[in-house]
Amino acid sequence: MTKSEKIKVRWGFIIFFTPVFLWLFLLIVLPQIELLRMSFLGTDFHGKSGFTLENYGSFFTEPIYWLTFARTALYSILVTFIVLIIALPVAFYITKLAKIKYQGFLMVLILIPFWVNELIRIYGWIILLRESGVINYFLLKLHILKHPLEMMYHDATMILGLVYTSMLFMIVPIIGVMESLDDALIEAANDLGAGKVAVWRKIIIPYCMPGIMSGSIIVFMLVLGSFLTPKLLGGKNAMWFTEQIYNSIIIYFNWNQGAAFGFLLLFLSSLIIFIVLKLTKQELSKVIK
Amino acid sequence: MIRTLPNSKAYTTGFKVFIVLYFVFLFAPLVVTMVLAFNNSMFPALPWQGFTWDWFFGKGPDKIGIFHDAINLRSIYTSFRVAAGVTILSTVVGTMAAFLFEQEEFRFKKLLYFLMLAPMVIPGVILGISILMFSTAVGLFFENTFGWNMDMFSPGIGLVIFGQFSFITTIVTLLISARLKKFDRTLEEAAYNLGANRLEVIWFITLNYLRPAIIGAAIVAFLMSFENFNTTLFLVGSNATLPINLYLQVRDGSTPVINAIAFLLIVTTSCIAVVNLYSGSRNKT
């Protein structure tokens, strides 16, 4: 390579590097640092602002904050499990049981609802479930119920909504892995007398582990950070942690408190992902693909 | 167990019932929403009171259809502007990032790659508030040091575009990288041997090869931007995007005009998704 060619190659590097660096530095790194900085700032009663641990302190001293936090984390784990349990047989049916000519069609059918706005999907559930909703209408018509049942604003409804909105992000990665599972493995196990449970436990689930892990991480993240579904379907007196953040920032205009909550949420999600990755010995870059 | 093995009748039927139930669960809310857009009633609920187009074309006074609903039309227009901005920005930067990570070698590449993936694991709400706080701080800095009052740092369309761009670009990068990985680099070498420079090689060879992935990524970026709520919520100014506007209406009680919007959205996005999937699968073979 001559000298002038070398310089040209570096130019190419600079052209590619600059916008990418600006994107990550200005929109990811600096804002996260600012979030962390804000979370340690506060005003004392003289109106002077300075360093304080108050914002984190109130999180631990006010039960409502950490209870919401724990509730959000536990429900997110629960939803991830429910989604996994539904997604496994669906993925199995599409990759291993359905007639091959229907496979593509079923995949498209599974994908379509998730291209639709999350708000519209939740709205659909509201129309179905509320007191004057479609399900109550039919239950009354068929004389199964005497009075309409209020199915909204329960934790169960919220979980249903969260499962519904995050389903796809579990099914797609699992299908991706399951497709490459050689049928011969299952046939061989069958010949040797393995039952269905044994085939699932010893072959299918271990083989699909990478897909299960990436699906679980994405679903967990989405559920933990969701705002619309808990807000619109969930109970009025039990909040999701993102609502807590929203209230601090938009309603009480306490940005420092909101920043501390935001950072705690970020910390929690990173921590859980880190633990899961370590436990299963996977790498983040592989999981995201 | 699987299709090549003999299965008991109960097993196959059981599985079929499960799948049918799953699809009912998947489509029930969407179908009901779409059907009720045509119900001649003031509420998005049953009983069925006859077929009407009023929630699309109604001119009022009691039923104002979507095509005469100024607030909703304005929010759709805002969403289009945001999505167009995000699509162009994220496709350009995402393509560059794909080239950077697939074809360049440099120090700290691993670290930068990790940073590029970070928006995938940062909740959208956090991205929203952190960008809001950072831009407010920058705006304050400019005002205090230079006395410039700059609108671009306060909530509004610009900030929404940057907020959505910050994580949609990661997805674009991953989609384009996936195709760039499969690119046969001997084609580039052949072009160099024939006297092309790097710019020409990228323009005529690599980008040409990447075109389906770039178009696919642009469509994904557009749809993701169009439906984004969490990040937008904190950055939006007086010009609400469609999801924000719908959220306010659903929260405060709704009319079937939302069903009409939902109908249009479901039909359009499904068509785009099907076309995208179909052309995507054709390109693979």
XYZ file of C-alpha atoms in Angstrom:
574
model
C 0.000 0.000 0.000
C 1.427 3.416 -0.887
C 1.382 6.323 1.509
C -1.453 8.181 -0.204
C -3.659 5.082 -0.089
C -3.025 4.757 3.615
C -4.189 8.317 4.221
C -7.335 7.633 2.207
C -8.153 4.614 4.343
C -7.871 6.698 7.505
C -10.231 9.250 5.974
C -12.750 6.496 5.488
C -12.346 5.598 9.120
C -12.896 9.199 10.252
C -16.023 9.555 8.119
C -17.513 6.412 9.648
C -16.273 7.024 13.150
C -17.334 10.646 13.722
C -21.143 10.329 13.427
C -21.178 7.073 15.369
C -19.055 8.566 18.109
C -21.198 11.716 18.276
C -24.352 9.602 18.502
C -23.080 7.443 21.340
C -21.269 10.178 23.204
C -23.887 12.946 23.004
C -27.044 10.858 23.241
C -26.012 7.928 25.432
C -22.870 8.558 27.500
C -23.266 12.223 28.475
C -27.008 11.985 29.249
C -26.390 8.982 31.521
C -23.637 10.911 33.317
C -25.957 13.889 33.680
C -28.630 11.563 35.068
C -26.179 10.282 37.656
C -25.033 13.819 38.516
C -28.609 15.096 38.896
C -29.434 12.204 41.206
C -26.821 13.438 43.691
C -27.970 17.049 43.653
C -30.532 18.646 45.909
C -31.549 21.949 47.399
C -31.280 22.478 51.143
C -33.715 24.738 53.007
C -31.634 27.813 52.272
C -32.353 27.194 48.601
C -28.733 26.361 47.865
C -28.126 23.351 45.709
C -25.333 20.944 46.360
C -24.272 17.340 46.747
C -26.660 15.145 48.707
C -27.630 11.523 49.190
C -31.153 12.603 50.088
C -32.681 11.407 46.809
C -31.471 7.878 47.392
C -32.161 8.142 51.111
C -35.853 8.811 50.601
C -36.067 5.736 48.401
C -35.085 3.533 51.344
C -36.952 5.422 54.063
C -40.275 5.771 52.230
C -41.788 2.285 51.953
C -43.999 3.291 49.016
C -40.928 3.822 46.833
C -39.070 0.624 47.494
C -42.283 -1.403 47.651
C -43.184 -0.174 44.162
C -39.661 -0.992 43.084
C -39.797 -4.541 44.475
C -43.280 -5.083 43.061
C -42.140 -3.960 39.613
C -39.119 -6.258 39.705
C -41.061 -9.314 40.932
C -43.911 -8.854 38.467
C -41.419 -8.421 35.629
C -39.845 -11.760 36.506
C -43.279 -13.388 36.765
C -44.359 -12.023 33.369
C -41.109 -13.250 31.801
C -41.819 -16.765 33.086
C -45.419 -16.781 31.851
C -44.315 -15.541 28.436
C -41.654 -18.264 28.284
C -44.121 -21.000 29.178
C -46.525 -19.928 26.429
C -43.815 -19.203 23.865
C -42.103 -22.612 24.029
C -45.043 -24.709 22.771
C -46.018 -22.070 20.192
C -42.485 -22.030 18.790
C -42.398 -25.827 18.905
C -45.659 -26.132 17.006
C -44.544 -23.759 14.279
C -41.075 -25.235 13.770
C -41.672 -28.930 14.396
C -45.353 -29.797 14.118
C -47.127 -27.532 11.633
C -47.234 -28.595 8.004
C -44.248 -27.049 6.259
C -46.374 -25.140 3.760
C -48.161 -23.312 6.610
C -44.996 -22.343 8.458
C -44.362 -19.049 6.677
C -48.002 -18.065 6.952
C -48.074 -18.773 10.697
C -44.908 -16.721 11.193
C -46.455 -13.709 9.436
C -49.603 -14.159 11.510
C -47.568 -14.115 14.709
C -45.627 -11.029 13.694
C -48.504 -8.823 12.524
C -50.008 -7.835 15.907
C -46.646 -6.607 17.098
C -46.270 -4.117 14.299
C -49.372 -2.432 15.638
C -48.966 0.429 18.073
C -48.737 -0.756 21.684
C -51.414 1.743 22.637
C -53.870 0.312 20.134
C -53.269 -3.201 21.465
C -53.942 -2.076 25.028
C -56.973 -0.137 23.847
C -58.285 -3.360 22.301
C -58.017 -5.096 25.659
C -59.771 -2.200 27.388
C -62.681 -2.496 24.948
C -62.853 -6.239 25.599
C -62.491 -6.235 29.357
C -64.111 -3.163 30.832
C -67.447 -3.173 32.616
C -69.314 -2.095 29.483
C -66.942 -4.147 27.364
C -67.463 -6.797 24.731
C -66.771 -9.832 26.935
C -69.184 -8.653 29.600
C -71.770 -7.967 26.892
C -71.641 -11.563 25.682
C -71.512 -13.050 29.180
C -74.678 -11.097 30.073
C -76.395 -12.037 26.801
C -75.683 -15.703 27.397
C -76.965 -15.380 30.986
C -73.672 -16.558 32.425
C -73.488 -13.385 34.490
C -76.288 -11.392 36.102
C -74.247 -8.236 36.600
C -71.280 -7.038 34.596
C -67.925 -7.915 36.055
C -65.217 -5.261 36.347
C -62.210 -6.991 34.853
C -60.042 -3.906 34.536
C -57.629 -2.441 37.065
C -56.562 -5.738 38.608
C -52.995 -6.944 38.757
C -54.060 -9.994 36.735
C -55.319 -7.757 33.918
C -52.064 -5.869 33.937
C -50.104 -9.120 33.727
C -52.276 -10.253 30.830
C -51.529 -6.999 29.025
C -47.804 -7.233 29.689
C -47.693 -10.851 28.502
C -49.595 -9.874 25.375
C -47.372 -6.928 24.454
C -44.052 -8.704 25.002
C -44.881 -12.193 23.660
C -43.234 -11.781 20.274
C -39.821 -10.941 21.679
C -39.705 -14.386 23.263
C -41.175 -16.357 20.356
C -38.905 -15.015 17.611
C -35.531 -15.818 19.216
C -36.767 -19.259 20.325
C -38.031 -20.077 16.826
C -34.667 -18.916 15.486
C -32.831 -21.511 17.560
C -35.433 -24.271 17.382
C -35.417 -24.221 13.582
C -31.811 -25.413 13.596
C -32.527 -28.267 16.030
C -32.000 -31.460 14.064
C -35.149 -33.621 14.064
C -32.924 -36.687 14.107
C -31.992 -35.957 17.721
C -35.627 -36.166 18.781
C -36.222 -39.226 16.613
C -33.221 -40.971 18.127
C -34.388 -40.161 21.651
C -37.811 -41.484 20.725
C -36.331 -44.728 19.359
C -34.435 -45.202 22.569
C -37.673 -44.930 24.503
C -37.544 -41.377 25.852
C -40.884 -39.862 26.805
C -42.053 -36.376 25.889
C -40.954 -34.897 29.197
C -37.491 -36.362 28.842
C -37.158 -35.074 25.268
C -38.129 -31.566 26.397
C -35.854 -31.624 29.435
C -32.818 -33.289 27.914
C -32.909 -32.114 24.297
C -35.203 -29.245 23.391
C -34.733 -26.901 26.338
C -30.939 -27.265 26.610
C -30.612 -26.802 22.864
C -32.822 -23.690 22.844
C -31.114 -22.103 25.848
C -29.455 -19.256 23.865
C -32.826 -18.292 22.370
C -34.578 -18.619 25.713
C -31.984 -16.397 27.375
C -32.042 -13.629 24.806
C -35.846 -13.751 24.720
C -36.054 -13.600 28.499
C -33.685 -10.664 28.742
C -35.523 -8.645 26.106
C -38.940 -9.429 27.598
C -37.755 -8.625 31.104
C -36.307 -5.307 29.952
C -39.448 -4.345 28.076
C -41.748 -5.226 30.950
C -39.596 -3.511 33.561
C -39.502 -0.326 31.529
C -43.090 -0.372 30.330
C -45.349 2.504 31.185
C -48.540 2.317 29.140
C -49.738 -1.149 30.089
C -49.469 -0.831 33.898
C -50.839 2.703 33.708
C -53.908 1.876 31.616
C -54.721 -1.680 32.750
C -53.290 -1.830 36.261
C -54.833 -0.947 39.594
C -55.242 2.695 40.538
C -53.572 2.332 43.923
C -50.581 0.245 42.928
C -48.011 1.850 40.684
C -45.304 0.648 38.347
C -41.877 2.091 39.012
C -41.819 3.994 35.707
C -44.960 5.827 36.834
C -43.097 6.806 39.982
C -40.370 8.304 37.798
C -42.915 10.060 35.609
C -44.677 11.535 38.629
C -41.442 12.834 40.158
C -40.364 14.527 36.964
C -43.542 15.713 35.278
C -45.995 16.154 38.153
C -43.848 17.122 41.172
C -41.114 18.609 39.000
C -38.523 17.045 41.315
C -35.903 16.163 38.731
C -33.284 15.112 41.259
C -35.627 12.571 42.806
C -36.671 11.379 39.343
C -33.019 11.039 38.314
C -32.275 8.922 41.396
C -35.258 6.658 40.623
C -34.208 6.435 37.001
C -30.734 5.445 37.990
C -32.036 2.822 40.405
C -34.153 1.315 37.626
C -31.167 1.280 35.299
C -29.068 -0.316 38.015
C -31.681 -2.982 38.738
C -32.091 -3.951 35.102
C -28.338 -4.075 34.483
C -27.815 -6.101 37.641
C -30.438 -8.716 36.783
C -29.187 -9.038 33.216
C -25.622 -9.358 34.496
C -26.612 -12.110 36.944
C -28.558 -14.021 34.294
C -25.676 -13.770 31.832
C -23.158 -14.934 34.425
C -25.359 -17.821 35.544
C -25.824 -19.064 32.006
C -22.297 -18.127 30.865
C -23.455 -16.119 27.852
C -22.229 -12.892 26.325
C -24.328 -9.779 25.905
C -23.355 -9.218 22.273
C -24.420 -12.761 21.368
C -27.661 -12.542 23.291
C -28.780 -9.340 21.589
C -28.383 -10.823 18.141
C -43.667 -35.837 19.129
C -42.697 -34.120 15.853
C -44.151 -34.308 12.380
C -41.916 -37.151 11.233
C -42.949 -39.393 14.126
C -46.328 -41.042 14.607
C -48.394 -39.023 17.054
C -51.469 -39.979 18.985
C -54.673 -38.284 17.908
C -55.140 -36.662 21.316
C -51.671 -35.127 21.135
C -52.139 -33.493 17.736
C -55.666 -32.291 18.484
C -54.601 -30.955 21.852
C -51.776 -29.036 20.281
C -54.029 -27.668 17.541
C -56.564 -26.450 20.087
C -53.781 -24.716 21.993
C -52.526 -22.943 18.866
C -56.034 -21.869 17.863
C -56.586 -20.444 21.345
C -53.274 -18.653 21.132
C -54.221 -16.985 17.873
C -57.627 -16.013 19.268
C -55.803 -14.392 22.187
C -53.491 -12.655 19.719
C -56.138 -11.274 17.394
C -59.245 -10.795 19.536
C -58.380 -7.279 20.748
C -57.367 -6.124 17.277
C -60.391 -7.569 15.479
C -62.847 -6.207 18.043
C -61.239 -2.762 17.850
C -61.481 -2.754 14.069
C -65.081 -3.963 13.958
C -66.269 -1.361 16.463
C -64.901 1.417 14.244
C -68.000 0.818 12.088
C -70.550 0.655 14.890
C -73.139 3.431 14.749
C -72.781 4.278 18.435
C -71.274 7.061 20.514
C -69.203 4.575 22.544
C -66.677 1.950 21.465
C -68.855 -0.849 22.844
C -71.575 -3.304 21.922
C -74.556 -3.594 21.242
C -74.253 -3.330 17.503
C -76.353 -0.421 16.296
C -75.806 -0.651 12.610
C -73.009 0.004 10.149
C -71.618 3.492 9.653
C -68.688 5.292 8.058
C -69.226 8.282 10.369
C -66.138 7.644 12.473
C -64.065 8.023 9.344
C -65.859 10.692 7.327
C -68.425 12.170 9.760
C -68.516 15.968 9.758
C -70.212 16.393 13.115
C -71.926 17.823 15.029
C -72.119 14.712 17.225
C -69.847 12.380 15.238
C -66.593 13.827 13.984
C -64.742 11.289 11.861
C -60.978 11.005 11.801
C -60.652 12.834 8.473
C -62.281 15.922 10.009
C -60.690 15.653 13.447
C -58.124 18.466 13.486
C -56.316 17.430 16.696
C -55.820 13.813 15.673
C -54.847 14.731 12.124
C -52.286 17.163 13.474
C -50.761 14.507 15.718
C -50.570 12.089 12.787
C -48.775 14.771 10.789
C -46.368 15.354 13.711
C -45.682 11.631 13.958
C -44.944 11.504 10.239
C -42.482 14.358 10.504
C -40.739 12.762 13.490
C -40.646 9.328 11.851
C -39.256 10.771 8.620
C -36.492 12.564 10.512
C -35.645 9.526 12.618
C -35.655 7.211 9.592
C -33.247 9.344 7.571
C -30.890 10.050 10.465
C -30.806 6.544 11.880
C -30.454 4.857 8.490
C -27.486 7.037 7.541
C -25.716 6.762 10.896
C -26.660 3.079 11.280
C -25.137 2.247 7.896
C -21.964 4.091 8.855
C -21.863 2.243 12.170
C -22.236 -1.082 10.345
C -19.244 -0.211 8.141
C -17.284 0.977 11.161
C -17.810 -2.207 13.161
C -17.548 -4.684 10.286
C -14.803 -3.220 8.132
C -12.593 -0.999 10.288
C -10.096 -1.946 12.938
C -9.281 0.479 15.722
C -8.418 0.654 19.374
C -11.293 0.420 21.870
C -13.485 -1.114 19.167
C -14.906 -3.584 21.688
C -15.768 -0.788 24.096
C -17.479 1.256 21.399
C -19.373 -1.823 20.227
C -20.567 -2.418 23.756
C -21.717 1.211 23.945
C -23.539 0.782 20.658
C -25.502 -2.129 22.176
C -26.248 -0.225 25.398
C -29.465 1.478 24.148
C -30.962 -2.020 23.853
C -30.710 -2.583 27.591
C -31.495 0.930 28.803
C -35.246 1.274 29.379
C -36.839 3.802 27.008
C -38.088 5.874 29.920
C -34.526 6.306 31.191
C -33.284 7.306 27.737
C -36.059 9.898 27.644
C -35.366 11.499 31.008
C -31.586 11.411 30.646
C -31.730 13.140 27.261
C -34.228 15.647 28.659
C -31.920 16.458 31.572
C -28.802 16.633 29.448
C -30.327 18.888 26.820
C -31.771 21.150 29.501
C -28.311 21.399 31.069
C -26.760 22.238 27.680
C -29.490 24.790 26.996
C -28.870 26.418 30.392
C -25.148 26.458 29.724
C -25.613 28.320 26.436
C -28.010 30.744 28.034
C -25.782 31.502 31.002
C -22.470 31.788 29.166
C -23.462 33.322 25.843
C -26.935 34.622 26.599
C -28.344 32.540 23.730
C -31.841 31.298 24.227
C -31.978 28.155 22.152
C -35.305 26.457 21.607
C -33.769 23.314 20.205
C -32.750 22.206 23.692
C -36.224 22.361 25.179
C -38.850 19.667 24.619
C -40.198 19.598 21.092
C -40.006 17.776 17.789
C -36.230 18.087 17.528
C -35.638 16.510 20.897
C -38.149 13.742 20.166
C -36.283 12.936 16.951
C -32.948 12.760 18.774
C -34.416 10.700 21.590
C -35.864 8.082 19.253
C -32.782 8.192 17.034
C -30.600 7.294 20.027
C -31.922 3.728 20.279
C -33.443 3.071 16.837
C -29.979 3.524 15.307
C -28.762 0.521 17.299
C -31.426 -1.652 15.700
C -30.614 -0.289 12.234
C -26.918 -0.984 12.835
C -27.598 -4.588 13.870
C -29.866 -5.214 10.863
C -27.373 -3.801 8.352
C -24.350 -5.415 10.045
C -26.028 -8.803 9.735
C -26.037 -8.482 5.948
C -22.629 -6.820 5.728
C -21.145 -9.827 7.569
C -22.149 -12.105 4.707
C -20.587 -9.825 2.119
C -17.841 -11.456 0.082
C -14.926 -9.048 0.382
C -13.139 -10.473 -2.649
C -15.639 -8.445 -4.676
C -14.149 -5.286 -3.152
C -10.628 -6.467 -3.860
C -11.582 -7.128 -7.469
C -12.891 -3.572 -7.754
C -9.697 -2.172 -6.178
C -7.641 -4.160 -8.671
C -9.654 -2.643 -11.476
C -8.703 0.799 -10.203
C -11.658 1.874 -8.086
C -11.033 3.962 -4.979
C -12.641 3.256 -1.628
C -15.509 5.675 -2.137
C -16.370 4.123 -5.476
C -16.172 0.642 -4.042
C -18.528 1.525 -1.214
C -20.935 3.365 -3.481
C -21.082 0.927 -6.397
C -20.392 -2.404 -4.762
C -21.041 -2.562 -1.030
C -24.013 -0.216 -0.759
C -25.588 -1.861 -3.768
C -25.245 -5.207 -2.047
C -26.640 -3.787 1.200
C -29.647 -2.107 -0.406
C -32.320 -4.630 0.677
C -31.045 -4.546 4.259
C -30.973 -0.742 4.254
C -34.527 -0.505 2.930
C -35.719 -3.092 5.435
C -33.978 -1.284 8.290
C -35.461 2.046 7.191
C -38.974 0.555 7.286
C -38.345 -0.891 10.743
C -36.994 2.485 11.905
C -40.046 4.287 10.548
C -42.521 1.949 12.233
C -40.629 1.965 15.525
C -40.526 5.727 15.552
C -44.187 6.004 14.604
C -45.276 3.911 17.559
C -42.744 4.979 20.169
C -44.243 6.147 23.428
C -41.856 5.696 26.360
C -38.950 7.829 25.174
C -41.193 10.370 23.471
C -43.286 10.934 26.595
C -40.562 12.973 28.288
C -39.306 14.870 25.269
C -42.537 15.932 23.643
C -43.463 19.613 23.726
C -46.758 21.126 22.682
C -46.843 19.120 19.432
C -48.053 15.701 20.597
C -47.215 12.685 18.450
C -49.987 10.222 17.650
C -49.264 7.697 20.451
C -49.090 10.494 23.052
C -52.296 12.014 21.752
C -54.070 8.633 21.715
C -52.870 7.947 25.232
C -54.431 11.170 26.521
C -57.724 10.310 24.803
C -57.817 6.707 26.034
C -57.007 7.806 29.576
C -59.731 10.436 29.663
C -62.502 8.416 28.018
C -62.770 7.684 24.348
C -65.008 7.763 21.298
C -64.973 5.316 18.374
C -62.801 7.761 16.451
C -59.880 5.986 18.167
C -61.175 2.739 16.680
C -61.162 4.379 13.273
C -57.534 5.462 13.759
C -56.712 1.973 15.022
C -58.366 0.454 11.955
C -56.257 2.599 9.618
C -53.065 1.906 11.594
C -53.612 -1.846 11.760
C -54.386 -2.124 8.049
C -51.437 0.056 6.982
C -48.835 -1.449 9.290
C -49.961 -4.986 8.445
C -49.576 -4.256 4.743
C -46.124 -2.756 5.264
C -45.108 -5.651 7.509
C -46.311 -8.276 5.034
C -44.576 -6.578 2.092
C -41.399 -6.206 4.155
C -41.439 -9.840 5.290
C -42.268 -11.110 1.828
C -39.494 -9.145 0.088
C -37.123 -10.018 2.936
C -37.678 -13.743 2.544
C -37.388 -13.487 -1.241
C -34.018 -11.791 -0.961
C -32.661 -14.514 1.240
C -33.172 -17.255 -1.309
